[in-house]
PDB file of C-alpha atoms in Angstrom:
ATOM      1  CA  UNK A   1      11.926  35.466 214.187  1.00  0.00           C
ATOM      2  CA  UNK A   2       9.248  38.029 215.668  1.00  0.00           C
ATOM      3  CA  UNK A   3       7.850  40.848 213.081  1.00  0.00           C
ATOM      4  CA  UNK A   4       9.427  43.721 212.590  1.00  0.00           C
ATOM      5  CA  UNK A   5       8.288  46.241 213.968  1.00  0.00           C
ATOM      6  CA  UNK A   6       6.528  49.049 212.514  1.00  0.00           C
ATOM      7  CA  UNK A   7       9.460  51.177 212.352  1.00  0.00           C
ATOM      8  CA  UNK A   8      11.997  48.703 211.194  1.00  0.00           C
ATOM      9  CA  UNK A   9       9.399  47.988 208.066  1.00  0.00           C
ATOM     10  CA  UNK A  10       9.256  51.667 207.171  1.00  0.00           C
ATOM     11  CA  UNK A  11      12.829  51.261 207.398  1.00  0.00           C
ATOM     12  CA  UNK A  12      13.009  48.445 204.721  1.00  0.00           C
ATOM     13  CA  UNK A  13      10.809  50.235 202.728  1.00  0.00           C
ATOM     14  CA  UNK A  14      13.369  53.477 202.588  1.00  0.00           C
ATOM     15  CA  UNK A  15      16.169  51.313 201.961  1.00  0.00           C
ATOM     16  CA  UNK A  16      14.531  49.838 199.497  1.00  0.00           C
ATOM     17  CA  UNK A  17      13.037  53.303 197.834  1.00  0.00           C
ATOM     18  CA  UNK A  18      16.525  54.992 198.302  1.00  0.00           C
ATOM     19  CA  UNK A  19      18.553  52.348 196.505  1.00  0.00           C
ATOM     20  CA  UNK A  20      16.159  52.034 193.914  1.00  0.00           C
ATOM     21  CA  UNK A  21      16.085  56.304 193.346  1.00  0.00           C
ATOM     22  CA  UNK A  22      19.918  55.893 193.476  1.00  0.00           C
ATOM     23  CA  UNK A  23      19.897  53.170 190.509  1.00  0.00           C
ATOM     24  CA  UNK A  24      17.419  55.149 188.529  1.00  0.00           C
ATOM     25  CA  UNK A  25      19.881  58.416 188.828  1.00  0.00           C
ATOM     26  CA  UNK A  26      23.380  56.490 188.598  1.00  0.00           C
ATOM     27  CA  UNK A  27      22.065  54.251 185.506  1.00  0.00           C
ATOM     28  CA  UNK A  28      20.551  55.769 182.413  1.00  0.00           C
ATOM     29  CA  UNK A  29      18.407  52.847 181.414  1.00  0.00           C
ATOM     30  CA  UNK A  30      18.548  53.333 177.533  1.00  0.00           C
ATOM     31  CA  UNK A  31      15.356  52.308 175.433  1.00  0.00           C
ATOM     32  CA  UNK A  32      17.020  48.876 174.705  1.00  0.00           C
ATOM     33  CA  UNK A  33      17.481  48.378 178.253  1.00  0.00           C
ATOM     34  CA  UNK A  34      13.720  48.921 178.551  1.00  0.00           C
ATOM     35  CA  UNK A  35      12.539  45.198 179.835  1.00  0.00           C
ATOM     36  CA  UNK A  36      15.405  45.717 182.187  1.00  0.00           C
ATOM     37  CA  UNK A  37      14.065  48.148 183.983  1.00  0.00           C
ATOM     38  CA  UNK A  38      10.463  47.701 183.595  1.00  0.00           C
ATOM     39  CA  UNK A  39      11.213  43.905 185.516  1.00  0.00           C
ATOM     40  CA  UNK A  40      13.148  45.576 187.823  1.00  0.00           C
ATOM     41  CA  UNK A  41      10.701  48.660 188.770  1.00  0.00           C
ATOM     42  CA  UNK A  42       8.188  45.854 189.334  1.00  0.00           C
ATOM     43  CA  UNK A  43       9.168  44.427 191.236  1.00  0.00           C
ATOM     44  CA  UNK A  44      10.484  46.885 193.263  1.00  0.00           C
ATOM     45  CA  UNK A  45       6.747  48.150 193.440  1.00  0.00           C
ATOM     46  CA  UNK A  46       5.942  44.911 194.455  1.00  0.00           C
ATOM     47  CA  UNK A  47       7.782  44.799 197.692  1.00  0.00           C
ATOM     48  CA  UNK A  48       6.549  48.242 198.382  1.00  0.00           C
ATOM     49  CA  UNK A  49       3.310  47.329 198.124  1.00  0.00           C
ATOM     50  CA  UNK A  50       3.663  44.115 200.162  1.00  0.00           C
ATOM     51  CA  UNK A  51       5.499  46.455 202.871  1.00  0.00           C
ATOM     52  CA  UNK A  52       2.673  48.479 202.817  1.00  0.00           C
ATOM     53  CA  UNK A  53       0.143  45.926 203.759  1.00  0.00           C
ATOM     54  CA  UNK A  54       2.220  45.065 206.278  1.00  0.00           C
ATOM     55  CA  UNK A  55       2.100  47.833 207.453  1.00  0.00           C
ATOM     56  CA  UNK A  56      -1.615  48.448 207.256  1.00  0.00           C
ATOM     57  CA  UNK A  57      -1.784  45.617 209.191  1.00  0.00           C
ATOM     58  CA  UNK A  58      -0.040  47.165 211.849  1.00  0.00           C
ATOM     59  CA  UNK A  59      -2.159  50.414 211.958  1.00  0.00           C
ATOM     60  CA  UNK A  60      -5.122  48.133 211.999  1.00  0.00           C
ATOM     61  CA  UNK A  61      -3.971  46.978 215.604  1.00  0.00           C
ATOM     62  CA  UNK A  62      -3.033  50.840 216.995  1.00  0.00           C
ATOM     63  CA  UNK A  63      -5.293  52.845 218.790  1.00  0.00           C
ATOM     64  CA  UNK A  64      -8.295  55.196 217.022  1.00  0.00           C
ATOM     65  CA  UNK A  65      -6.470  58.006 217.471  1.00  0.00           C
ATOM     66  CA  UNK A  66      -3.572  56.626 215.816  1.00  0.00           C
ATOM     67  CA  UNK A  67      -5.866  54.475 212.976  1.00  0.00           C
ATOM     68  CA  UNK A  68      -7.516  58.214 212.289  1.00  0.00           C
ATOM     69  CA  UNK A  69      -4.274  59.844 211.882  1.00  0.00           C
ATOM     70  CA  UNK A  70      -2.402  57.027 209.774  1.00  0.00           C
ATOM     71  CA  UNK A  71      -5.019  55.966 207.553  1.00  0.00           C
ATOM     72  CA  UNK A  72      -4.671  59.173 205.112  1.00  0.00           C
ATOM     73  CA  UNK A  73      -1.153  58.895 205.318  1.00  0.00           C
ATOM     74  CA  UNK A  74      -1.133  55.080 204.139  1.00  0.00           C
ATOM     75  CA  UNK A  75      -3.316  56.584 201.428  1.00  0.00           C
ATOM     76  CA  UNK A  76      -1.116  58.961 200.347  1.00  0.00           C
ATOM     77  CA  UNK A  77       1.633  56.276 199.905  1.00  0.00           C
ATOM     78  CA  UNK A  78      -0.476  53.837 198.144  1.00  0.00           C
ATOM     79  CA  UNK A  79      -1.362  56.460 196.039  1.00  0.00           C
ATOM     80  CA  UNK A  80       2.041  57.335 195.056  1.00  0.00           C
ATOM     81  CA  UNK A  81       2.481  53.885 194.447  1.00  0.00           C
ATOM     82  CA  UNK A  82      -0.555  53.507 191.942  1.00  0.00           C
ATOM     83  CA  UNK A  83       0.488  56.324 190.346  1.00  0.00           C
ATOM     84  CA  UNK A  84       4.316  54.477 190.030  1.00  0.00           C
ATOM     85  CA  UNK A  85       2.485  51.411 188.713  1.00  0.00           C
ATOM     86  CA  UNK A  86       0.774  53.951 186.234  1.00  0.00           C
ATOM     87  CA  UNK A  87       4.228  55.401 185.263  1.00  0.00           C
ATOM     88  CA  UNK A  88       5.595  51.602 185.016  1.00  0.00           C
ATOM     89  CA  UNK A  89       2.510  50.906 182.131  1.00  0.00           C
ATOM     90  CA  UNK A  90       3.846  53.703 180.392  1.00  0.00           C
ATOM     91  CA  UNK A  91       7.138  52.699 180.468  1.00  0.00           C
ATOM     92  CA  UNK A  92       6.485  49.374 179.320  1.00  0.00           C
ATOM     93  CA  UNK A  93       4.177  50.678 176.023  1.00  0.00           C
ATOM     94  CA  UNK A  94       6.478  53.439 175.838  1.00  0.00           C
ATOM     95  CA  UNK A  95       8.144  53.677 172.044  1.00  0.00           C
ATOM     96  CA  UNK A  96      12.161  54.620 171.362  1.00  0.00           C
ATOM     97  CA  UNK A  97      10.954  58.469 170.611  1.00  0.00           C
ATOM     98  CA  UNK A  98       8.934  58.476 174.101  1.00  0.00           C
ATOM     99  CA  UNK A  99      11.287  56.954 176.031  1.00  0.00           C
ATOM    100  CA  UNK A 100      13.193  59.561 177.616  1.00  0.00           C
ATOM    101  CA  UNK A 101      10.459  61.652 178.716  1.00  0.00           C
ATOM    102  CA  UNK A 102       9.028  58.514 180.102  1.00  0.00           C
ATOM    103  CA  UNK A 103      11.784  57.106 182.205  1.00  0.00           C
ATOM    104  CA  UNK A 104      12.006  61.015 183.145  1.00  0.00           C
ATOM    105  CA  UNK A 105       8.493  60.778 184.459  1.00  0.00           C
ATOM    106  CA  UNK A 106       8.719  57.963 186.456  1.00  0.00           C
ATOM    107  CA  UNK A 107      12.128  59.255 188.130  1.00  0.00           C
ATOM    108  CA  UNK A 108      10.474  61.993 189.089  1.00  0.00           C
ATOM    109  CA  UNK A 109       7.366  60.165 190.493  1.00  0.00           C
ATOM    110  CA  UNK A 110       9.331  57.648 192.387  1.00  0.00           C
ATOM    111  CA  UNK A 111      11.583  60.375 194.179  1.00  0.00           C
ATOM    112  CA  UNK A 112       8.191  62.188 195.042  1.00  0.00           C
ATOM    113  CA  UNK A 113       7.371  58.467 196.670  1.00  0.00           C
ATOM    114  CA  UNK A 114      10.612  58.335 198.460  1.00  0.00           C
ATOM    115  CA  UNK A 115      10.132  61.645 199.851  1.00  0.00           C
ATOM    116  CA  UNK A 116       6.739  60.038 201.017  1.00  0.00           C
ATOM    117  CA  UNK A 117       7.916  57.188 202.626  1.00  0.00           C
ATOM    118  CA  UNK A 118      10.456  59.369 204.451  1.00  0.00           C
ATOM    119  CA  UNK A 119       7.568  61.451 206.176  1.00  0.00           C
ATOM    120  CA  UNK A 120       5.600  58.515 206.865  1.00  0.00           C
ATOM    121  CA  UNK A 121       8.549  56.575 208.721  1.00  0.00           C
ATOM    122  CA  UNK A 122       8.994  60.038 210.209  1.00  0.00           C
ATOM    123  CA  UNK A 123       5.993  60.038 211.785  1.00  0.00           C
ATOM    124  CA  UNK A 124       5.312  56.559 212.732  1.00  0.00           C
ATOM    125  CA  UNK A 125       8.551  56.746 214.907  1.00  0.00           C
ATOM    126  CA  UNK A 126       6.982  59.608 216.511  1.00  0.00           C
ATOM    127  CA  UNK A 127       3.913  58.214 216.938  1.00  0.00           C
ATOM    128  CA  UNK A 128       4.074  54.166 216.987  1.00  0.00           C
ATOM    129  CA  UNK A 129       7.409  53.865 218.698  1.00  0.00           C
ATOM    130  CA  UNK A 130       8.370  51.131 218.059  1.00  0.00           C
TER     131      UNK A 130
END
């Protein structure tokens, strides 16, 4: 099995993002489903953030040019991704009065991430094809 390449594991990583947004819009997670989705936002974020080594990895091995022009953009989507994790800590101390504007915080974080990842996997296919 060779590694995907870096296109295909952007490509995971939308999947991944988009079903997740898509569960966070089609299921209101009530506060007594709260360890539900706090386990399942984790590790969601944990696969991200494994894709995203991966695919720092990858940069690592491109060109300057290419290592100049990616690293901010990695940045930006591991910094969408701490600030997910930071959402996810507040989600998991949040109280039955807080809830709401919680989970409501972290939806609207993790479809700012998902936008994210689609401009990076937009770019990388234009510029590390494949």
């Amino acid at each position: 099995h060779k590694a995907d390449t870096t296109s295909q594991q952007l490509d995971k990583v939308q999947e991944k993002t988009a079903a997740t947004a898509q569960d966070l819009k089609e299921k209101d997670y009530t506060y007594a489903q709260k360890a539900e989705f706090v386990e399942k936002m984790q590790s969601q974020l944990a696969e991200i953030n494994k894709d995203l080594d991966q695919l720092a990895a990858k940069i690592e091995k491109s060109s300057d040019a290419i290592k100049a022009e990616a690293q901010p953009k990695l940045q930006v989507l591991r910094d969408q991704t701490a600030q997910l994790n930071k959402q996810l800590d507040e989600a998991r101390n949040a109280t039955e009065s807080t809830w709401d504007s919680v989970k409501g915080g972290f939806k609207k974080a993790y479809e700012a991430s998902k936008e994210g990842f689609q401009q990076a996997r937009q770019w990388v296919s234009d510029k590390i094809a494949p």
